[in-house]
C-alpha positions as YAML, in Angstrom:
chain: A
units: angstrom
residues:
- id: 1
  name: MET
  ca: [98.95, 98.18, 95.26]
- id: 2
  name: TRP
  ca: [99.46, 100.51, 92.32]
- id: 3
  name: GLY
  ca: [101.34, 99.30, 89.27]
- id: 4
  name: ARG
  ca: [100.58, 102.52, 87.41]
- id: 5
  name: ARG
  ca: [98.75, 105.77, 87.97]
- id: 6
  name: PRO
  ca: [95.13, 105.44, 89.05]
- id: 7
  name: ALA
  ca: [92.59, 106.77, 86.58]
- id: 8
  name: ARG
  ca: [92.24, 110.03, 88.47]
- id: 9
  name: GLY
  ca: [95.94, 110.84, 88.14]
- id: 10
  name: THR
  ca: [99.13, 110.87, 90.16]
- id: 11
  name: ILE
  ca: [99.31, 108.98, 93.45]
- id: 12
  name: VAL
  ca: [99.89, 111.55, 96.21]
- id: 13
  name: LYS
  ca: [101.34, 110.91, 99.66]
- id: 14
  name: ILE
  ca: [101.33, 113.66, 102.27]
- id: 15
  name: CYS
  ca: [103.99, 112.75, 104.81]
- id: 16
  name: GLY
  ca: [104.71, 113.96, 108.33]
- id: 17
  name: LEU
  ca: [101.12, 114.59, 109.37]
- id: 18
  name: ARG
  ca: [100.80, 115.54, 113.03]
- id: 19
  name: THR
  ca: [97.41, 117.21, 113.49]
- id: 20
  name: ILE
  ca: [93.79, 116.38, 112.75]
- id: 21
  name: ASP
  ca: [93.47, 119.59, 110.71]
- id: 22
  name: ALA
  ca: [96.33, 118.55, 108.44]
- id: 23
  name: LEU
  ca: [94.98, 115.03, 108.12]
- id: 24
  name: GLU
  ca: [91.49, 116.27, 107.24]
- id: 25
  name: ALA
  ca: [92.95, 118.71, 104.71]
- id: 26
  name: SER
  ca: [94.84, 115.85, 103.05]
- id: 27
  name: ILE
  ca: [91.76, 113.65, 102.88]
- id: 28
  name: GLU
  ca: [89.53, 116.45, 101.61]
- id: 29
  name: ALA
  ca: [92.04, 117.34, 98.89]
- id: 30
  name: GLY
  ca: [92.08, 113.73, 97.69]
- id: 31
  name: ALA
  ca: [95.46, 112.42, 98.86]
- id: 32
  name: ASP
  ca: [95.95, 108.66, 98.57]
- id: 33
  name: LEU
  ca: [98.39, 108.12, 101.44]
- id: 34
  name: ALA
  ca: [99.04, 109.73, 104.82]
- id: 35
  name: GLY
  ca: [102.52, 109.35, 106.24]
- id: 36
  name: PHE
  ca: [103.09, 109.21, 110.00]
- id: 37
  name: VAL
  ca: [106.69, 109.63, 111.17]
- id: 38
  name: PHE
  ca: [108.09, 107.60, 114.07]
- id: 39
  name: PHE
  ca: [111.60, 109.01, 114.38]
- id: 40
  name: GLU
  ca: [112.45, 111.14, 117.39]
- id: 41
  name: LYS
  ca: [114.99, 113.35, 115.61]
- id: 42
  name: SER
  ca: [112.33, 114.57, 113.17]
- id: 43
  name: PRO
  ca: [110.16, 117.63, 113.89]
- id: 44
  name: ARG
  ca: [107.31, 115.50, 112.52]
- id: 45
  name: HIS
  ca: [107.78, 112.67, 115.03]
- id: 46
  name: LEU
  ca: [104.64, 111.20, 116.58]
- id: 47
  name: THR
  ca: [104.25, 109.37, 119.86]
- id: 48
  name: LEU
  ca: [102.14, 106.25, 119.69]
- id: 49
  name: ASP
  ca: [99.34, 107.95, 121.62]
- id: 50
  name: ALA
  ca: [99.29, 110.90, 119.23]
- id: 51
  name: ALA
  ca: [99.30, 108.53, 116.28]
- id: 52
  name: ARG
  ca: [96.34, 106.60, 117.66]
- id: 53
  name: ALA
  ca: [94.28, 109.80, 117.80]
- id: 54
  name: LEU
  ca: [95.01, 110.53, 114.14]
- id: 55
  name: VAL
  ca: [94.36, 106.99, 113.00]
- id: 56
  name: ALA
  ca: [90.95, 107.05, 114.64]
- id: 57
  name: ARG
  ca: [90.06, 109.73, 112.07]
- id: 58
  name: ALA
  ca: [91.99, 108.26, 109.13]
- id: 59
  name: ALA
  ca: [91.06, 104.59, 109.08]
- id: 60
  name: GLY
  ca: [89.14, 103.63, 105.97]
- id: 61
  name: ARG
  ca: [89.46, 107.13, 104.49]
- id: 62
  name: ILE
  ca: [93.09, 107.22, 103.34]
- id: 63
  name: GLY
  ca: [95.98, 104.76, 103.13]
- id: 64
  name: MET
  ca: [98.24, 104.93, 106.19]
- id: 65
  name: VAL
  ca: [102.04, 104.70, 106.06]
- id: 66
  name: ALA
  ca: [104.26, 104.25, 109.14]
- id: 67
  name: LEU
  ca: [107.67, 105.79, 108.45]
- id: 68
  name: THR
  ca: [110.59, 104.50, 110.50]
- id: 69
  name: VAL
  ca: [114.36, 104.79, 110.38]
- id: 70
  name: ASP
  ca: [116.37, 101.64, 111.09]
- id: 71
  name: ALA
  ca: [113.72, 100.45, 113.56]
- id: 72
  name: ASP
  ca: [114.08, 97.04, 115.20]
- id: 73
  name: ASP
  ca: [111.33, 94.44, 115.32]
- id: 74
  name: GLU
  ca: [110.18, 95.47, 118.78]
- id: 75
  name: ARG
  ca: [109.65, 99.05, 117.66]
- id: 76
  name: LEU
  ca: [107.90, 98.01, 114.46]
- id: 77
  name: ALA
  ca: [105.61, 95.67, 116.39]
- id: 78
  name: ALA
  ca: [104.60, 98.48, 118.77]
- id: 79
  name: ILE
  ca: [103.83, 100.86, 115.90]
- id: 80
  name: ILE
  ca: [101.83, 98.26, 114.01]
- id: 81
  name: ALA
  ca: [99.83, 97.37, 117.11]
- id: 82
  name: ALA
  ca: [99.06, 101.05, 117.71]
- id: 83
  name: ILE
  ca: [97.95, 102.15, 114.24]
- id: 84
  name: GLN
  ca: [97.61, 99.09, 111.99]
- id: 85
  name: PRO
  ca: [99.19, 100.82, 108.97]
- id: 86
  name: ASP
  ca: [98.65, 99.82, 105.37]
- id: 87
  name: PHE
  ca: [102.36, 100.22, 104.56]
- id: 88
  name: LEU
  ca: [105.69, 100.32, 106.36]
- id: 89
  name: GLN
  ca: [108.16, 102.88, 105.02]
- id: 90
  name: PHE
  ca: [111.85, 102.29, 105.67]
- id: 91
  name: HIS
  ca: [113.76, 105.55, 105.41]
- id: 92
  name: GLY
  ca: [117.12, 104.59, 106.87]
- id: 93
  name: HIS
  ca: [119.96, 102.25, 105.96]
- id: 94
  name: GLU
  ca: [117.83, 99.11, 105.93]
- id: 95
  name: ALA
  ca: [119.42, 96.43, 103.74]
- id: 96
  name: PRO
  ca: [117.45, 94.38, 101.22]
- id: 97
  name: GLU
  ca: [117.57, 91.48, 103.69]
- id: 98
  name: ARG
  ca: [115.90, 93.66, 106.32]
- id: 99
  name: VAL
  ca: [113.05, 94.46, 103.95]
- id: 100
  name: ARG
  ca: [112.56, 90.78, 103.25]
- id: 101
  name: GLU
  ca: [112.63, 89.85, 106.96]
- id: 102
  name: ALA
  ca: [110.17, 92.58, 107.95]
- id: 103
  name: LYS
  ca: [107.72, 91.61, 105.24]
- id: 104
  name: ALA
  ca: [107.85, 87.99, 106.28]
- id: 105
  name: ARG
  ca: [107.31, 88.78, 109.94]
- id: 106
  name: PHE
  ca: [104.73, 91.58, 109.77]
- id: 107
  name: LYS
  ca: [102.88, 90.69, 106.56]
- id: 108
  name: LEU
  ca: [102.75, 94.31, 105.38]
- id: 109
  name: PRO
  ca: [103.94, 95.88, 102.13]
- id: 110
  name: VAL
  ca: [107.13, 97.94, 102.41]
- id: 111
  name: ILE
  ca: [108.07, 101.24, 100.79]
- id: 112
  name: LYS
  ca: [111.88, 101.63, 100.69]
- id: 113
  name: ALA
  ca: [113.39, 105.11, 100.39]
- id: 114
  name: ILE
  ca: [116.49, 105.44, 98.20]
- id: 115
  name: GLY
  ca: [118.62, 108.58, 98.43]
- id: 116
  name: VAL
  ca: [119.68, 109.78, 94.98]
- id: 117
  name: GLY
  ca: [122.72, 111.92, 94.38]
- id: 118
  name: GLY
  ca: [123.97, 110.35, 91.16]
- id: 119
  name: ARG
  ca: [123.48, 107.46, 88.76]
- id: 120
  name: GLU
  ca: [125.35, 105.10, 91.07]
- id: 121
  name: ASP
  ca: [122.61, 105.44, 93.68]
- id: 122
  name: LEU
  ca: [120.01, 104.07, 91.29]
- id: 123
  name: VAL
  ca: [121.89, 100.77, 91.25]
- id: 124
  name: ALA
  ca: [120.92, 100.37, 94.91]
- id: 125
  name: ALA
  ca: [117.25, 100.33, 94.03]
- id: 126
  name: LYS
  ca: [117.70, 97.19, 91.94]
- id: 127
  name: ALA
  ca: [118.75, 95.25, 95.04]
- id: 128
  name: TYR
  ca: [115.41, 95.90, 96.75]
- id: 129
  name: ALA
  ca: [113.43, 93.34, 94.82]
- id: 130
  name: GLU
  ca: [111.39, 92.55, 97.95]
- id: 131
  name: ALA
  ca: [110.19, 96.13, 98.40]
- id: 132
  name: ASP
  ca: [106.68, 96.75, 97.15]
- id: 133
  name: MET
  ca: [107.36, 100.36, 96.26]
- id: 134
  name: ILE
  ca: [110.48, 102.53, 95.94]
- id: 135
  name: LEU
  ca: [110.61, 106.16, 97.03]
- id: 136
  name: TYR
  ca: [113.34, 108.24, 95.36]
- id: 137
  name: ASP
  ca: [114.47, 111.13, 97.57]
- id: 138
  name: ALA
  ca: [117.42, 113.50, 97.59]
- id: 139
  name: LYS
  ca: [120.49, 111.93, 99.17]
- id: 140
  name: PRO
  ca: [121.29, 113.48, 102.55]
- id: 141
  name: SER
  ca: [124.53, 115.35, 103.04]
- id: 142
  name: PRO
  ca: [127.39, 113.40, 104.62]
- id: 143
  name: GLY
  ca: [127.04, 113.47, 108.39]
- id: 144
  name: ALA
  ca: [123.43, 114.67, 108.32]
- id: 145
  name: ALA
  ca: [121.56, 114.01, 111.57]
- id: 146
  name: ARG
  ca: [118.41, 112.93, 109.74]
- id: 147
  name: PRO
  ca: [117.85, 110.86, 106.61]
- id: 148
  name: GLY
  ca: [115.94, 112.13, 103.62]
- id: 149
  name: GLY
  ca: [116.43, 115.10, 101.36]
- id: 150
  name: MET
  ca: [115.42, 117.79, 103.87]
- id: 151
  name: GLY
  ca: [113.21, 119.37, 101.21]
- id: 152
  name: ARG
  ca: [116.02, 119.56, 98.64]
- id: 153
  name: ALA
  ca: [115.58, 118.50, 95.04]
- id: 154
  name: PHE
  ca: [117.96, 116.28, 93.11]
- id: 155
  name: ASP
  ca: [118.48, 115.90, 89.38]
- id: 156
  name: TRP
  ca: [115.08, 114.48, 88.47]
- id: 157
  name: GLY
  ca: [116.35, 113.61, 85.01]
- id: 158
  name: LEU
  ca: [118.37, 110.79, 86.60]
- id: 159
  name: LEU
  ca: [115.15, 108.86, 87.13]
- id: 160
  name: ASN
  ca: [114.92, 108.20, 83.42]
- id: 161
  name: GLU
  ca: [117.44, 105.45, 84.20]
- id: 162
  name: ALA
  ca: [115.66, 104.14, 87.31]
- id: 163
  name: PRO
  ca: [114.13, 100.65, 87.46]
- id: 164
  name: ARG
  ca: [110.47, 100.72, 86.46]
- id: 165
  name: GLU
  ca: [109.45, 97.17, 87.37]
- id: 166
  name: LYS
  ca: [107.54, 98.24, 90.47]
- id: 167
  name: PRO
  ca: [105.51, 101.25, 91.67]
- id: 168
  name: TRP
  ca: [107.59, 104.23, 92.74]
- id: 169
  name: LEU
  ca: [107.22, 107.67, 94.26]
- id: 170
  name: LEU
  ca: [109.22, 110.85, 93.74]
- id: 171
  name: SER
  ca: [110.19, 112.99, 96.72]
- id: 172
  name: GLY
  ca: [112.65, 115.77, 97.45]
- id: 173
  name: GLY
  ca: [112.15, 119.46, 96.71]
- id: 174
  name: LEU
  ca: [108.49, 119.07, 95.82]
- id: 175
  name: SER
  ca: [105.97, 121.82, 96.49]
- id: 176
  name: PRO
  ca: [102.85, 123.25, 94.86]
- id: 177
  name: GLU
  ca: [105.20, 125.34, 92.74]
- id: 178
  name: THR
  ca: [107.47, 122.53, 91.54]
- id: 179
  name: VAL
  ca: [105.47, 119.30, 91.46]
- id: 180
  name: ALA
  ca: [103.97, 119.73, 87.99]
- id: 181
  name: GLU
  ca: [107.41, 120.18, 86.45]
- id: 182
  name: ALA
  ca: [108.77, 117.22, 88.43]
- id: 183
  name: VAL
  ca: [106.02, 114.93, 87.15]
- id: 184
  name: ARG
  ca: [106.52, 116.21, 83.60]
- id: 185
  name: ILE
  ca: [110.28, 115.49, 83.70]
- id: 186
  name: THR
  ca: [110.13, 112.11, 85.41]
- id: 187
  name: GLY
  ca: [106.74, 110.68, 84.48]
- id: 188
  name: ALA
  ca: [106.44, 109.75, 88.15]
- id: 189
  name: PRO
  ca: [103.34, 107.66, 88.90]
- id: 190
  name: GLY
  ca: [103.34, 109.05, 92.44]
- id: 191
  name: VAL
  ca: [104.75, 111.90, 94.54]
- id: 192
  name: ASP
  ca: [105.54, 112.34, 98.23]
- id: 193
  name: VAL
  ca: [105.68, 115.71, 99.99]
- id: 194
  name: SER
  ca: [106.32, 116.90, 103.52]
- id: 195
  name: SER
  ca: [108.15, 120.20, 104.05]
- id: 196
  name: GLY
  ca: [106.88, 121.56, 100.73]
- id: 197
  name: VAL
  ca: [103.38, 121.92, 102.17]
- id: 198
  name: GLU
  ca: [104.44, 123.40, 105.51]
- id: 199
  name: SER
  ca: [104.45, 126.93, 106.93]
- id: 200
  name: ALA
  ca: [107.17, 125.92, 109.44]
- id: 201
  name: PRO
  ca: [108.96, 122.62, 110.18]
- id: 202
  name: GLY
  ca: [106.30, 120.10, 111.16]
- id: 203
  name: GLN
  ca: [103.38, 122.52, 110.64]
- id: 204
  name: LYS
  ca: [101.29, 121.59, 107.61]
- id: 205
  name: ASP
  ca: [99.44, 124.36, 105.75]
- id: 206
  name: PRO
  ca: [96.00, 123.15, 104.53]
- id: 207
  name: SER
  ca: [96.00, 125.64, 101.65]
- id: 208
  name: ARG
  ca: [99.35, 124.34, 100.41]
- id: 209
  name: ILE
  ca: [98.17, 120.74, 100.71]
- id: 210
  name: ALA
  ca: [95.18, 121.56, 98.50]
- id: 211
  name: ALA
  ca: [97.37, 123.44, 96.02]
- id: 212
  name: PHE
  ca: [99.84, 120.55, 95.88]
- id: 213
  name: LEU
  ca: [97.11, 118.03, 95.07]
- id: 214
  name: HIS
  ca: [95.70, 120.29, 92.37]
- id: 215
  name: ALA
  ca: [99.10, 120.79, 90.75]
- id: 216
  name: ALA
  ca: [100.16, 117.14, 91.00]
- id: 217
  name: ARG
  ca: [96.95, 115.76, 89.54]
- id: 218
  name: GLY
  ca: [96.77, 118.42, 86.86]
- id: 219
  name: ALA
  ca: [100.30, 117.58, 85.71]
- id: 220
  name: ALA
  ca: [99.24, 114.02, 84.96]
- id: 221
  name: GLY
  ca: [95.94, 114.91, 83.38]
- id: 222
  name: GLY
  ca: [93.89, 113.93, 86.43]
- id: 223
  name: GLU
  ca: [91.83, 116.00, 88.81]
- id: 224
  name: ALA
  ca: [91.90, 116.42, 92.57]
- id: 225
  name: ARG
  ca: [88.54, 115.72, 94.00]
...
């Protein structure tokens, strides 16, 4: 678990990986975490069989994150049995109590996503004392079919008021073109990207993955390998 940036620079998570090519590009570029999405409404959704094929290539080479949205215990158990992730990521409306219950049952660290639209949303993060890491993302529009920021940025300056007691990641509107400025403004110890390194929804671009790692690590004075 990271309490601060590793010596080589910003922690980088590439989320929504669906192909071996994208996974290999992420590993080669030096990403720390690979995110696998288990949410049928997302264009990045993976079946358990597809996830197993990716994990066979990823295990021991990169940290693995299973992203779910308001999943019940049965669903979480099936995902964990299939891929044995290093982290669970809760990207829905999971309450602090749900984080605590899941950690107790599954014995895995939890990343909790918090949608940020204003200062009042940062108060919510303080309630998630049981989460091992917080991910700050853009708050979805009212009535949105999917959670998350949909590639939109929020006012990164708000994070100057965010709790800093635990590791955290910045997401929302990040790309090779914007990540250096985002890290400069927020001092984020880690960043999470999905659509910002895609050529189309769900289709990762290896060249953009490499460019993102280079920009993110350069912003914090580190180097991509």
